[in-house]
PDB file of C-alpha atoms in Angstrom:
ATOM      1  CA  GLU A   1     -25.181  59.331  19.342  1.00  0.00           C
ATOM      2  CA  PRO A   2     -22.626  58.005  16.842  1.00  0.00           C
ATOM      3  CA  GLU A   3     -22.222  60.009  13.665  1.00  0.00           C
ATOM      4  CA  VAL A   4     -20.294  60.093  10.422  1.00  0.00           C
ATOM      5  CA  THR A   5     -17.509  62.661  10.430  1.00  0.00           C
ATOM      6  CA  GLN A   6     -15.697  64.209   7.498  1.00  0.00           C
ATOM      7  CA  THR A   7     -12.522  66.226   7.120  1.00  0.00           C
ATOM      8  CA  PRO A   8     -11.723  68.807   6.045  1.00  0.00           C
ATOM      9  CA  SER A   9     -14.926  70.823   6.098  1.00  0.00           C
ATOM     10  CA  HIS A  10     -13.626  72.950   3.222  1.00  0.00           C
ATOM     11  CA  GLN A  11     -10.850  72.164   0.772  1.00  0.00           C
ATOM     12  CA  VAL A  12      -9.556  74.639  -1.788  1.00  0.00           C
ATOM     13  CA  THR A  13      -7.281  73.330  -4.512  1.00  0.00           C
ATOM     14  CA  GLN A  14      -5.847  74.283  -7.859  1.00  0.00           C
ATOM     15  CA  MET A  15      -7.080  72.604 -11.022  1.00  0.00           C
ATOM     16  CA  GLY A  16      -4.994  69.528 -11.780  1.00  0.00           C
ATOM     17  CA  GLN A  17      -4.048  68.886  -8.165  1.00  0.00           C
ATOM     18  CA  GLU A  18      -4.881  65.720  -6.287  1.00  0.00           C
ATOM     19  CA  VAL A  19      -7.202  65.865  -3.301  1.00  0.00           C
ATOM     20  CA  ILE A  20      -8.139  63.312  -0.680  1.00  0.00           C
ATOM     21  CA  LEU A  21     -11.380  63.690   1.208  1.00  0.00           C
ATOM     22  CA  ARG A  22     -11.613  61.791   4.439  1.00  0.00           C
ATOM     23  CA  CYS A  23     -14.497  60.185   6.245  1.00  0.00           C
ATOM     24  CA  VAL A  24     -14.889  58.231   9.449  1.00  0.00           C
ATOM     25  CA  PRO A  25     -18.047  56.134   9.163  1.00  0.00           C
ATOM     26  CA  ILE A  26     -20.020  54.942  12.159  1.00  0.00           C
ATOM     27  CA  SER A  27     -17.944  52.228  13.765  1.00  0.00           C
ATOM     28  CA  ASN A  28     -20.132  49.136  13.340  1.00  0.00           C
ATOM     29  CA  HIS A  29     -21.266  49.977   9.826  1.00  0.00           C
ATOM     30  CA  LEU A  30     -20.254  47.784   6.920  1.00  0.00           C
ATOM     31  CA  TYR A  31     -21.422  49.717   3.859  1.00  0.00           C
ATOM     32  CA  PHE A  32     -19.919  53.027   2.782  1.00  0.00           C
ATOM     33  CA  TYR A  33     -20.904  55.570   0.175  1.00  0.00           C
ATOM     34  CA  TRP A  34     -19.833  58.817  -1.423  1.00  0.00           C
ATOM     35  CA  TYR A  35     -22.247  61.330  -2.890  1.00  0.00           C
ATOM     36  CA  ARG A  36     -21.713  64.792  -4.261  1.00  0.00           C
ATOM     37  CA  GLN A  37     -23.899  67.861  -4.502  1.00  0.00           C
ATOM     38  CA  ILE A  38     -23.082  70.676  -6.872  1.00  0.00           C
ATOM     39  CA  LEU A  39     -24.290  73.987  -5.446  1.00  0.00           C
ATOM     40  CA  GLY A  40     -28.039  74.320  -5.783  1.00  0.00           C
ATOM     41  CA  GLN A  41     -28.476  70.895  -7.329  1.00  0.00           C
ATOM     42  CA  LYS A  42     -29.537  67.494  -6.117  1.00  0.00           C
ATOM     43  CA  VAL A  43     -27.398  64.985  -4.303  1.00  0.00           C
ATOM     44  CA  GLU A  44     -25.803  62.530  -6.742  1.00  0.00           C
ATOM     45  CA  PHE A  45     -24.557  59.038  -6.031  1.00  0.00           C
ATOM     46  CA  LEU A  46     -20.886  58.404  -6.747  1.00  0.00           C
ATOM     47  CA  VAL A  47     -19.907  55.032  -5.324  1.00  0.00           C
ATOM     48  CA  SER A  48     -20.747  52.342  -2.812  1.00  0.00           C
ATOM     49  CA  PHE A  49     -18.145  50.206  -1.063  1.00  0.00           C
ATOM     50  CA  TYR A  50     -18.394  46.976   0.879  1.00  0.00           C
ATOM     51  CA  ASN A  51     -15.900  44.358   1.981  1.00  0.00           C
ATOM     52  CA  ASN A  52     -13.019  46.392   0.566  1.00  0.00           C
ATOM     53  CA  GLU A  53     -14.523  46.485  -2.887  1.00  0.00           C
ATOM     54  CA  ILE A  54     -16.557  48.897  -4.949  1.00  0.00           C
ATOM     55  CA  SER A  55     -20.095  47.532  -5.202  1.00  0.00           C
ATOM     56  CA  GLU A  56     -21.538  50.091  -7.543  1.00  0.00           C
ATOM     57  CA  LYS A  57     -20.364  53.330  -9.148  1.00  0.00           C
ATOM     58  CA  SER A  58     -22.016  56.002 -11.225  1.00  0.00           C
ATOM     59  CA  GLU A  59     -20.892  57.423 -14.542  1.00  0.00           C
ATOM     60  CA  ILE A  60     -19.508  60.398 -12.633  1.00  0.00           C
ATOM     61  CA  PHE A  61     -17.030  58.119 -10.862  1.00  0.00           C
ATOM     62  CA  ASP A  62     -14.498  57.841 -13.679  1.00  0.00           C
ATOM     63  CA  ASP A  63     -10.854  56.796 -13.488  1.00  0.00           C
ATOM     64  CA  GLN A  64      -9.939  60.110 -11.853  1.00  0.00           C
ATOM     65  CA  PHE A  65     -11.767  58.954  -8.730  1.00  0.00           C
ATOM     66  CA  SER A  66     -10.798  56.231  -6.315  1.00  0.00           C
ATOM     67  CA  VAL A  67     -11.884  55.112  -2.869  1.00  0.00           C
ATOM     68  CA  GLU A  68     -10.019  53.350  -0.147  1.00  0.00           C
ATOM     69  CA  ARG A  69     -10.476  52.082   3.362  1.00  0.00           C
ATOM     70  CA  PRO A  70      -6.852  52.274   4.481  1.00  0.00           C
ATOM     71  CA  ASP A  71      -7.505  51.139   8.031  1.00  0.00           C
ATOM     72  CA  GLY A  72     -10.395  50.042  10.191  1.00  0.00           C
ATOM     73  CA  SER A  73     -11.871  53.484  10.605  1.00  0.00           C
ATOM     74  CA  ASN A  74     -11.233  55.780   7.641  1.00  0.00           C
ATOM     75  CA  PHE A  75     -12.879  55.824   4.219  1.00  0.00           C
ATOM     76  CA  THR A  76     -11.333  58.131   1.647  1.00  0.00           C
ATOM     77  CA  LEU A  77     -12.226  59.581  -1.727  1.00  0.00           C
ATOM     78  CA  LYS A  78      -9.342  60.602  -3.943  1.00  0.00           C
ATOM     79  CA  ILE A  79      -9.593  62.786  -7.012  1.00  0.00           C
ATOM     80  CA  ARG A  80      -6.334  62.475  -8.941  1.00  0.00           C
ATOM     81  CA  SER A  81      -6.427  65.555 -11.139  1.00  0.00           C
ATOM     82  CA  THR A  82      -9.176  67.940 -10.125  1.00  0.00           C
ATOM     83  CA  LYS A  83     -11.250  69.841 -12.653  1.00  0.00           C
ATOM     84  CA  LEU A  84     -13.274  72.990 -12.160  1.00  0.00           C
ATOM     85  CA  GLU A  85     -16.452  70.959 -12.436  1.00  0.00           C
ATOM     86  CA  ASP A  86     -15.416  68.838  -9.455  1.00  0.00           C
ATOM     87  CA  SER A  87     -16.292  71.781  -7.212  1.00  0.00           C
ATOM     88  CA  ALA A  88     -19.130  70.522  -5.022  1.00  0.00           C
ATOM     89  CA  MET A  89     -20.086  69.296  -1.583  1.00  0.00           C
ATOM     90  CA  TYR A  90     -18.981  65.716  -1.096  1.00  0.00           C
ATOM     91  CA  PHE A  91     -20.933  63.632   1.382  1.00  0.00           C
ATOM     92  CA  CYS A  92     -19.871  60.373   2.900  1.00  0.00           C
ATOM     93  CA  ALA A  93     -22.528  57.980   4.197  1.00  0.00           C
ATOM     94  CA  SER A  94     -22.564  54.623   5.913  1.00  0.00           C
ATOM     95  CA  SER A  95     -25.095  51.955   6.812  1.00  0.00           C
ATOM     96  CA  PRO A  96     -24.933  48.851   9.000  1.00  0.00           C
ATOM     97  CA  HIS A  97     -26.306  46.629   6.267  1.00  0.00           C
ATOM     98  CA  SER A  98     -27.354  47.020   2.662  1.00  0.00           C
ATOM     99  CA  TYR A  99     -31.008  47.415   3.561  1.00  0.00           C
ATOM    100  CA  ASN A 100     -30.641  49.954   6.372  1.00  0.00           C
ATOM    101  CA  GLU A 101     -30.919  53.703   6.432  1.00  0.00           C
ATOM    102  CA  GLN A 102     -27.814  55.554   5.283  1.00  0.00           C
ATOM    103  CA  PHE A 103     -26.331  58.036   7.731  1.00  0.00           C
ATOM    104  CA  PHE A 104     -24.705  61.053   6.130  1.00  0.00           C
ATOM    105  CA  GLY A 105     -21.756  63.097   7.278  1.00  0.00           C
ATOM    106  CA  PRO A 106     -21.723  66.911   7.261  1.00  0.00           C
ATOM    107  CA  GLY A 107     -19.870  67.059   3.964  1.00  0.00           C
ATOM    108  CA  THR A 108     -16.649  68.525   2.595  1.00  0.00           C
ATOM    109  CA  ARG A 109     -16.930  71.545   0.377  1.00  0.00           C
ATOM    110  CA  LEU A 110     -14.392  71.200  -2.434  1.00  0.00           C
ATOM    111  CA  THR A 111     -13.503  74.327  -4.377  1.00  0.00           C
ATOM    112  CA  VAL A 112     -11.333  73.906  -7.462  1.00  0.00           C
ATOM    113  CA  LEU A 113      -9.766  77.113  -8.750  1.00  0.00           C
TER     114      LEU A 113
ATOM    115  CA  GLY B   1     -34.397  55.430 -16.773  1.00  0.00           C
ATOM    116  CA  GLU B   2     -33.625  56.742 -13.316  1.00  0.00           C
ATOM    117  CA  SER B   3     -35.324  59.974 -12.539  1.00  0.00           C
ATOM    118  CA  VAL B   4     -36.752  61.245  -9.316  1.00  0.00           C
ATOM    119  CA  GLY B   5     -37.982  64.799  -9.363  1.00  0.00           C
ATOM    120  CA  LEU B   6     -40.010  67.328  -7.425  1.00  0.00           C
ATOM    121  CA  HIS B   7     -42.942  69.438  -8.565  1.00  0.00           C
ATOM    122  CA  LEU B   8     -42.072  72.647  -6.691  1.00  0.00           C
ATOM    123  CA  PRO B   9     -38.650  74.055  -5.883  1.00  0.00           C
ATOM    124  CA  THR B  10     -39.821  76.364  -3.047  1.00  0.00           C
ATOM    125  CA  LEU B  11     -42.616  76.360  -0.524  1.00  0.00           C
ATOM    126  CA  SER B  12     -43.449  78.916   2.175  1.00  0.00           C
ATOM    127  CA  VAL B  13     -45.917  78.234   4.973  1.00  0.00           C
ATOM    128  CA  GLN B  14     -46.912  79.956   8.171  1.00  0.00           C
ATOM    129  CA  GLU B  15     -45.651  78.522  11.411  1.00  0.00           C
ATOM    130  CA  GLY B  16     -48.196  76.119  12.786  1.00  0.00           C
ATOM    131  CA  ASP B  17     -49.708  75.321   9.400  1.00  0.00           C
ATOM    132  CA  ASN B  18     -49.360  71.985   7.657  1.00  0.00           C
ATOM    133  CA  SER B  19     -47.137  71.607   4.605  1.00  0.00           C
ATOM    134  CA  ILE B  20     -47.107  69.140   1.753  1.00  0.00           C
ATOM    135  CA  ILE B  21     -44.049  68.493  -0.366  1.00  0.00           C
ATOM    136  CA  ASN B  22     -44.461  66.471  -3.551  1.00  0.00           C
ATOM    137  CA  CYS B  23     -42.229  64.190  -5.543  1.00  0.00           C
ATOM    138  CA  ALA B  24     -42.616  62.311  -8.815  1.00  0.00           C
ATOM    139  CA  TYR B  25     -40.567  59.296  -9.717  1.00  0.00           C
ATOM    140  CA  SER B  26     -40.196  57.506 -13.011  1.00  0.00           C
ATOM    141  CA  ASN B  27     -38.792  54.078 -12.149  1.00  0.00           C
ATOM    142  CA  SER B  28     -41.881  51.938 -11.670  1.00  0.00           C
ATOM    143  CA  ALA B  29     -39.681  49.112 -10.399  1.00  0.00           C
ATOM    144  CA  SER B  30     -38.631  51.139  -7.345  1.00  0.00           C
ATOM    145  CA  ASP B  31     -39.745  49.498  -4.140  1.00  0.00           C
ATOM    146  CA  TYR B  32     -38.419  51.783  -1.446  1.00  0.00           C
ATOM    147  CA  PHE B  33     -38.493  55.546  -0.982  1.00  0.00           C
ATOM    148  CA  ILE B  34     -37.008  57.878   1.574  1.00  0.00           C
ATOM    149  CA  TRP B  35     -37.454  61.515   2.503  1.00  0.00           C
ATOM    150  CA  TYR B  36     -34.401  63.422   3.647  1.00  0.00           C
ATOM    151  CA  LYS B  37     -34.119  66.846   5.234  1.00  0.00           C
ATOM    152  CA  GLN B  38     -31.052  68.970   4.554  1.00  0.00           C
ATOM    153  CA  GLU B  39     -30.344  72.008   6.655  1.00  0.00           C
ATOM    154  CA  SER B  40     -27.894  74.624   5.519  1.00  0.00           C
ATOM    155  CA  GLY B  41     -24.309  73.371   5.723  1.00  0.00           C
ATOM    156  CA  LYS B  42     -25.300  69.874   6.786  1.00  0.00           C
ATOM    157  CA  GLY B  43     -25.682  66.487   5.199  1.00  0.00           C
ATOM    158  CA  PRO B  44     -29.042  64.891   4.402  1.00  0.00           C
ATOM    159  CA  GLN B  45     -30.891  63.647   7.455  1.00  0.00           C
ATOM    160  CA  PHE B  46     -33.312  60.724   7.283  1.00  0.00           C
ATOM    161  CA  ILE B  47     -36.916  61.664   8.035  1.00  0.00           C
ATOM    162  CA  ILE B  48     -39.129  58.793   7.026  1.00  0.00           C
ATOM    163  CA  ASP B  49     -39.281  55.951   4.553  1.00  0.00           C
ATOM    164  CA  ILE B  50     -41.942  53.858   2.842  1.00  0.00           C
ATOM    165  CA  ARG B  51     -41.945  50.606   0.952  1.00  0.00           C
ATOM    166  CA  SER B  52     -43.891  50.138  -2.228  1.00  0.00           C
ATOM    167  CA  ASN B  53     -46.275  47.679  -0.598  1.00  0.00           C
ATOM    168  CA  MET B  54     -47.584  50.526   1.561  1.00  0.00           C
ATOM    169  CA  ASP B  55     -49.682  53.589   0.737  1.00  0.00           C
ATOM    170  CA  LYS B  56     -49.075  55.594   3.862  1.00  0.00           C
ATOM    171  CA  ARG B  57     -46.671  55.757   6.754  1.00  0.00           C
ATOM    172  CA  GLN B  58     -46.742  58.077   9.723  1.00  0.00           C
ATOM    173  CA  GLY B  59     -44.027  59.331  11.985  1.00  0.00           C
ATOM    174  CA  GLN B  60     -43.826  62.104  14.488  1.00  0.00           C
ATOM    175  CA  ARG B  61     -45.545  65.079  12.769  1.00  0.00           C
ATOM    176  CA  VAL B  62     -44.683  63.612   9.365  1.00  0.00           C
ATOM    177  CA  THR B  63     -46.641  61.415   7.007  1.00  0.00           C
ATOM    178  CA  VAL B  64     -45.501  59.978   3.707  1.00  0.00           C
ATOM    179  CA  LEU B  65     -48.025  58.995   1.055  1.00  0.00           C
ATOM    180  CA  LEU B  66     -47.239  56.813  -1.928  1.00  0.00           C
ATOM    181  CA  ASN B  67     -49.384  56.594  -5.038  1.00  0.00           C
ATOM    182  CA  LYS B  68     -47.894  53.938  -7.259  1.00  0.00           C
ATOM    183  CA  THR B  69     -50.518  54.401  -9.946  1.00  0.00           C
ATOM    184  CA  VAL B  70     -49.224  57.863 -10.806  1.00  0.00           C
ATOM    185  CA  LYS B  71     -45.754  57.335  -9.360  1.00  0.00           C
ATOM    186  CA  HIS B  72     -46.123  60.117  -6.844  1.00  0.00           C
ATOM    187  CA  LEU B  73     -44.773  60.545  -3.343  1.00  0.00           C
ATOM    188  CA  SER B  74     -45.602  63.231  -0.830  1.00  0.00           C
ATOM    189  CA  LEU B  75     -44.361  64.351   2.561  1.00  0.00           C
ATOM    190  CA  GLN B  76     -46.788  66.000   4.918  1.00  0.00           C
ATOM    191  CA  ILE B  77     -45.449  67.943   7.881  1.00  0.00           C
ATOM    192  CA  ALA B  78     -48.014  68.840  10.513  1.00  0.00           C
ATOM    193  CA  ALA B  79     -47.911  71.928  12.717  1.00  0.00           C
ATOM    194  CA  THR B  80     -44.759  73.277  11.144  1.00  0.00           C
ATOM    195  CA  GLN B  81     -42.075  74.818  13.325  1.00  0.00           C
ATOM    196  CA  PRO B  82     -39.175  77.159  12.474  1.00  0.00           C
ATOM    197  CA  GLY B  83     -36.806  74.198  12.708  1.00  0.00           C
ATOM    198  CA  ASP B  84     -38.599  72.583   9.781  1.00  0.00           C
ATOM    199  CA  SER B  85     -37.112  75.165   7.423  1.00  0.00           C
ATOM    200  CA  ALA B  86     -34.774  73.191   5.177  1.00  0.00           C
ATOM    201  CA  VAL B  87     -34.488  71.579   1.768  1.00  0.00           C
ATOM    202  CA  TYR B  88     -36.389  68.319   1.497  1.00  0.00           C
ATOM    203  CA  PHE B  89     -35.368  65.590  -0.919  1.00  0.00           C
ATOM    204  CA  CYS B  90     -37.137  62.448  -1.889  1.00  0.00           C
ATOM    205  CA  ALA B  91     -34.896  59.549  -2.810  1.00  0.00           C
ATOM    206  CA  GLU B  92     -35.465  56.270  -4.511  1.00  0.00           C
ATOM    207  CA  ARG B  93     -33.389  53.353  -3.389  1.00  0.00           C
ATOM    208  CA  THR B  94     -32.150  50.495  -5.520  1.00  0.00           C
ATOM    209  CA  LEU B  95     -30.147  47.488  -4.433  1.00  0.00           C
ATOM    210  CA  ILE B  96     -27.235  46.616  -6.700  1.00  0.00           C
ATOM    211  CA  GLN B  97     -25.269  43.481  -5.874  1.00  0.00           C
ATOM    212  CA  GLY B  98     -26.368  43.757  -2.282  1.00  0.00           C
ATOM    213  CA  ALA B  99     -25.425  47.410  -1.899  1.00  0.00           C
ATOM    214  CA  GLN B 100     -27.958  50.188  -1.886  1.00  0.00           C
ATOM    215  CA  LYS B 101     -27.804  53.260  -4.105  1.00  0.00           C
ATOM    216  CA  LEU B 102     -29.900  56.348  -3.562  1.00  0.00           C
ATOM    217  CA  VAL B 103     -31.237  58.420  -6.455  1.00  0.00           C
ATOM    218  CA  PHE B 104     -32.243  61.825  -5.142  1.00  0.00           C
ATOM    219  CA  GLY B 105     -34.802  64.247  -6.465  1.00  0.00           C
ATOM    220  CA  GLN B 106     -34.099  67.917  -7.087  1.00  0.00           C
ATOM    221  CA  GLY B 107     -35.189  69.166  -3.670  1.00  0.00           C
ATOM    222  CA  THR B 108     -37.823  71.568  -2.333  1.00  0.00           C
ATOM    223  CA  ARG B 109     -36.857  74.452  -0.075  1.00  0.00           C
ATOM    224  CA  LEU B 110     -39.386  74.800   2.717  1.00  0.00           C
ATOM    225  CA  THR B 111     -39.497  78.131   4.535  1.00  0.00           C
ATOM    226  CA  ILE B 112     -41.521  78.516   7.715  1.00  0.00           C
ATOM    227  CA  ASN B 113     -42.696  82.075   8.241  1.00  0.00           C
ATOM    228  CA  PRO B 114     -43.236  83.302  11.828  1.00  0.00           C
TER     229      PRO B 114
END
Protein backbone atom coordinates (compact mmCIF):
# COMPACT_ATOMS: atom_id res chain seq x y z
CA GLU A 1 0.00 0.00 0.00
CA PRO A 2 1.47 3.39 -0.94
CA GLU A 3 2.37 5.66 1.94
CA VAL A 4 3.80 9.07 2.71
CA THR A 5 7.41 8.92 3.88
CA GLN A 6 9.40 11.50 5.78
CA THR A 7 13.07 11.99 6.51
CA PRO A 8 14.79 12.28 8.84
CA SER A 9 12.79 10.68 11.62
CA HIS A 10 14.57 12.88 14.16
CA GLN A 11 16.48 16.10 13.58
CA VAL A 12 18.44 17.89 16.28
CA THR A 13 19.64 21.40 15.55
CA GLN A 14 21.00 24.46 17.26
CA MET A 15 18.85 27.56 17.64
CA GLY A 16 19.32 29.86 14.66
CA GLN A 17 20.26 27.09 12.26
CA GLU A 18 18.35 26.27 9.11
CA VAL A 19 16.63 22.91 8.77
CA ILE A 20 14.96 21.19 5.86
CA LEU A 21 12.41 18.49 6.51
CA ARG A 22 11.71 16.18 3.63
CA CYS A 23 8.62 14.34 2.53
CA VAL A 24 7.76 12.03 -0.32
CA PRO A 25 3.99 12.17 -0.84
CA ILE A 26 2.02 9.36 -2.42
CA SER A 27 2.88 9.41 -6.09
CA ASN A 28 -0.46 10.28 -7.72
CA HIS A 29 -1.47 12.84 -5.13
CA LEU A 30 -1.80 16.48 -6.08
CA TYR A 31 -2.33 18.26 -2.76
CA PHE A 32 0.33 18.48 -0.06
CA TYR A 33 0.27 19.68 3.51
CA TRP A 34 2.46 20.28 6.53
CA TYR A 35 1.23 20.09 10.09
CA ARG A 36 3.05 20.27 13.38
CA GLN A 37 2.38 18.84 16.81
CA ILE A 38 4.08 20.21 19.88
CA LEU A 39 4.56 17.46 22.46
CA GLY A 40 1.31 16.65 24.19
CA GLN A 41 -0.71 19.11 22.15
CA LYS A 42 -3.00 18.91 19.16
CA VAL A 43 -1.97 18.72 15.55
CA GLU A 44 -1.84 22.19 13.98
CA PHE A 45 -2.15 23.09 10.33
CA LEU A 46 0.80 24.93 8.81
CA VAL A 47 0.37 25.08 5.05
CA SER A 48 -1.28 23.53 2.03
CA PHE A 49 0.32 23.39 -1.40
CA TYR A 50 -1.09 22.69 -4.84
CA ASN A 51 0.13 23.28 -8.37
CA ASN A 52 3.45 24.61 -7.08
CA GLU A 53 1.79 27.29 -5.00
CA ILE A 54 0.79 27.76 -1.40
CA SER A 55 -3.00 27.52 -1.19
CA GLU A 56 -3.44 28.35 2.45
CA LYS A 57 -1.16 28.99 5.42
CA SER A 58 -1.70 29.49 9.11
CA GLU A 59 -0.42 32.28 11.31
CA ILE A 60 2.29 29.90 12.50
CA PHE A 61 3.72 29.76 8.97
CA ASP A 62 5.58 33.07 9.05
CA ASP A 63 8.42 34.23 6.82
CA GLN A 64 10.83 31.86 8.57
CA PHE A 65 9.02 28.97 6.92
CA SER A 66 8.96 27.99 3.28
CA VAL A 67 7.86 24.99 1.26
CA GLU A 68 9.05 23.65 -2.02
CA ARG A 69 8.46 20.81 -4.41
CA PRO A 70 11.91 20.71 -6.00
CA ASP A 71 11.19 17.73 -8.22
CA GLY A 72 8.35 15.40 -9.05
CA SER A 73 8.54 13.44 -5.83
CA ASN A 74 9.80 15.48 -2.88
CA PHE A 75 7.99 18.10 -0.81
CA THR A 76 10.11 20.03 1.67
CA LEU A 77 9.59 22.33 4.62
CA LYS A 78 12.39 24.74 5.41
CA ILE A 79 12.79 26.68 8.62
CA ARG A 80 15.38 29.39 8.04
CA SER A 81 16.39 30.28 11.58
CA THR A 82 15.06 27.81 14.10
CA LYS A 83 13.75 28.87 17.49
CA LEU A 84 13.34 26.79 20.62
CA GLU A 85 9.59 26.89 20.15
CA ASP A 86 9.91 25.22 16.75
CA SER A 87 10.61 21.95 18.56
CA ALA A 88 7.75 19.66 17.58
CA MET A 89 6.72 16.73 15.43
CA TYR A 90 6.22 17.83 11.84
CA PHE A 91 3.83 15.80 9.74
CA CYS A 92 3.54 15.85 6.00
CA ALA A 93 0.26 14.80 4.38
CA SER A 94 -1.04 14.41 0.87
CA SER A 95 -4.37 13.84 -0.86
CA PRO A 96 -5.33 12.99 -4.43
CA HIS A 97 -7.79 15.85 -4.64
CA SER A 98 -8.93 18.68 -2.42
CA TYR A 99 -11.95 16.75 -1.19
CA ASN A 100 -10.25 13.45 -0.39
CA GLU A 101 -8.88 12.02 2.81
CA GLN A 102 -5.42 13.25 3.75
CA PHE A 103 -2.77 10.58 4.26
CA PHE A 104 -0.18 11.41 6.89
CA GLY A 105 3.46 10.46 7.07
CA PRO A 106 5.13 9.17 10.25
CA GLY A 107 6.52 12.58 11.12
CA THR A 108 9.90 14.16 11.80
CA ARG A 109 10.71 15.04 15.36
CA LEU A 110 12.56 18.37 15.38
CA THR A 111 14.50 19.27 18.50
CA VAL A 112 15.95 22.77 18.70
CA LEU A 113 18.60 23.24 21.38
CA GLY B 1 -13.63 31.36 15.34
CA GLU B 2 -12.02 28.01 14.69
CA SER B 3 -12.08 25.74 17.65
CA VAL B 4 -12.48 22.01 17.84
CA GLY B 5 -12.07 20.50 21.26
CA LEU B 6 -12.60 17.34 23.26
CA HIS B 7 -14.45 16.85 26.53
CA LEU B 8 -12.10 14.29 28.10
CA PRO B 9 -8.34 13.99 27.74
CA THR B 10 -8.11 10.33 28.87
CA LEU B 11 -10.36 7.31 28.77
CA SER B 12 -9.74 3.78 30.05
CA VAL B 13 -11.96 0.84 29.16
CA GLN B 14 -11.79 -2.90 29.58
CA GLU B 15 -10.94 -4.98 26.56
CA GLY B 16 -14.12 -6.07 24.87
CA ASP B 17 -16.16 -3.15 26.17
CA ASN B 18 -17.46 -0.34 24.01
CA SER B 19 -15.94 3.13 24.21
CA ILE B 20 -17.26 6.56 23.35
CA ILE B 21 -15.01 9.51 22.64
CA ASN B 22 -16.57 12.96 22.45
CA CYS B 23 -15.75 16.14 20.62
CA ALA B 24 -17.24 19.63 20.58
CA TYR B 25 -16.78 22.03 17.72
CA SER B 26 -17.56 25.71 17.50
CA ASN B 27 -17.68 26.50 13.78
CA SER B 28 -21.32 25.98 12.88
CA ALA B 29 -20.43 26.40 9.21
CA SER B 30 -18.31 23.24 9.23
CA ASP B 31 -19.68 20.62 6.89
CA TYR B 32 -17.24 17.76 7.19
CA PHE B 33 -15.64 16.03 10.15
CA ILE B 34 -13.05 13.32 10.49
CA TRP B 35 -11.79 11.10 13.29
CA TYR B 36 -8.12 10.23 13.32
CA LYS B 37 -6.23 7.70 15.40
CA GLN B 38 -2.64 8.39 16.39
CA GLU B 39 -0.49 5.64 17.78
CA SER B 40 2.72 6.42 19.59
CA GLY B 41 5.42 7.62 17.20
CA LYS B 42 3.14 7.61 14.18
CA GLY B 43 1.18 10.11 12.16
CA PRO B 44 -2.60 10.48 12.35
CA GLN B 45 -4.48 7.67 10.66
CA PHE B 46 -7.93 8.19 9.14
CA ILE B 47 -10.68 6.22 10.87
CA ILE B 48 -14.00 7.53 9.68
CA ASP B 49 -15.61 10.70 8.41
CA ILE B 50 -19.07 12.25 8.33
CA ARG B 51 -20.66 15.07 6.42
CA SER B 52 -22.94 17.57 8.06
CA ASN B 53 -25.96 16.32 6.16
CA MET B 54 -25.70 13.04 8.07
CA ASP B 55 -26.35 12.16 11.71
CA LYS B 56 -24.63 8.82 11.85
CA ARG B 57 -22.10 6.81 9.91
CA GLN B 58 -20.87 3.32 10.61
CA GLY B 59 -17.66 1.57 9.74
CA GLN B 60 -16.04 -1.58 10.92
CA ARG B 61 -16.48 -1.53 14.73
CA VAL B 62 -16.68 2.27 14.65
CA THR B 63 -19.62 4.63 14.51
CA VAL B 64 -19.55 8.40 14.32
CA LEU B 65 -22.51 10.45 15.51
CA LEU B 66 -23.04 14.10 14.68
CA ASN B 67 -25.38 16.40 16.57
CA LYS B 68 -25.41 19.71 14.78
CA THR B 69 -27.84 21.27 17.23
CA VAL B 70 -25.28 21.19 20.03
CA LYS B 71 -22.24 21.00 17.76
CA HIS B 72 -21.13 17.67 19.14
CA LEU B 73 -19.37 14.74 17.53
CA SER B 74 -18.71 11.33 18.99
CA LEU B 75 -16.77 8.22 18.05
CA GLN B 76 -18.00 4.88 19.28
CA ILE B 77 -15.66 1.91 19.17
CA ALA B 78 -17.31 -1.46 19.70
CA ALA B 79 -15.67 -4.48 21.30
CA THR B 80 -12.42 -2.69 21.99
CA GLN B 81 -9.13 -4.47 21.41
CA PRO B 82 -5.61 -3.73 22.70
CA GLY B 83 -4.73 -2.29 19.30
CA ASP B 84 -7.33 0.43 19.83
CA SER B 85 -5.13 2.05 22.46
CA ALA B 86 -4.10 5.38 20.95
CA VAL B 87 -4.89 9.08 20.96
CA TYR B 88 -8.02 9.94 19.02
CA PHE B 89 -8.52 13.33 17.41
CA CYS B 90 -11.56 14.82 15.82
CA ALA B 91 -10.88 17.25 13.01
CA GLU B 92 -12.97 19.76 11.20
CA ARG B 93 -12.25 20.31 7.56
CA THR B 94 -12.58 23.55 5.64
CA LEU B 95 -11.96 24.15 1.97
CA ILE B 96 -9.96 27.27 1.19
CA GLN B 97 -9.45 28.14 -2.47
CA GLY B 98 -9.95 24.52 -3.38
CA ALA B 99 -7.50 23.16 -0.83
CA GLN B 100 -8.58 21.51 2.37
CA LYS B 101 -7.35 22.48 5.83
CA LEU B 102 -7.85 20.37 8.91
CA VAL B 103 -8.46 21.90 12.33
CA PHE B 104 -7.76 19.27 14.97
CA GLY B 105 -9.15 18.93 18.45
CA GLN B 106 -7.01 18.41 21.53
CA GLY B 107 -7.11 14.62 21.50
CA THR B 108 -8.30 11.88 23.86
CA ARG B 109 -5.97 9.11 24.97
CA LEU B 110 -7.80 5.80 24.96
CA THR B 111 -6.29 2.98 27.00
CA ILE B 112 -7.61 -0.55 26.68
CA ASN B 113 -7.09 -2.57 29.84
CA PRO B 114 -6.68 -6.36 29.53
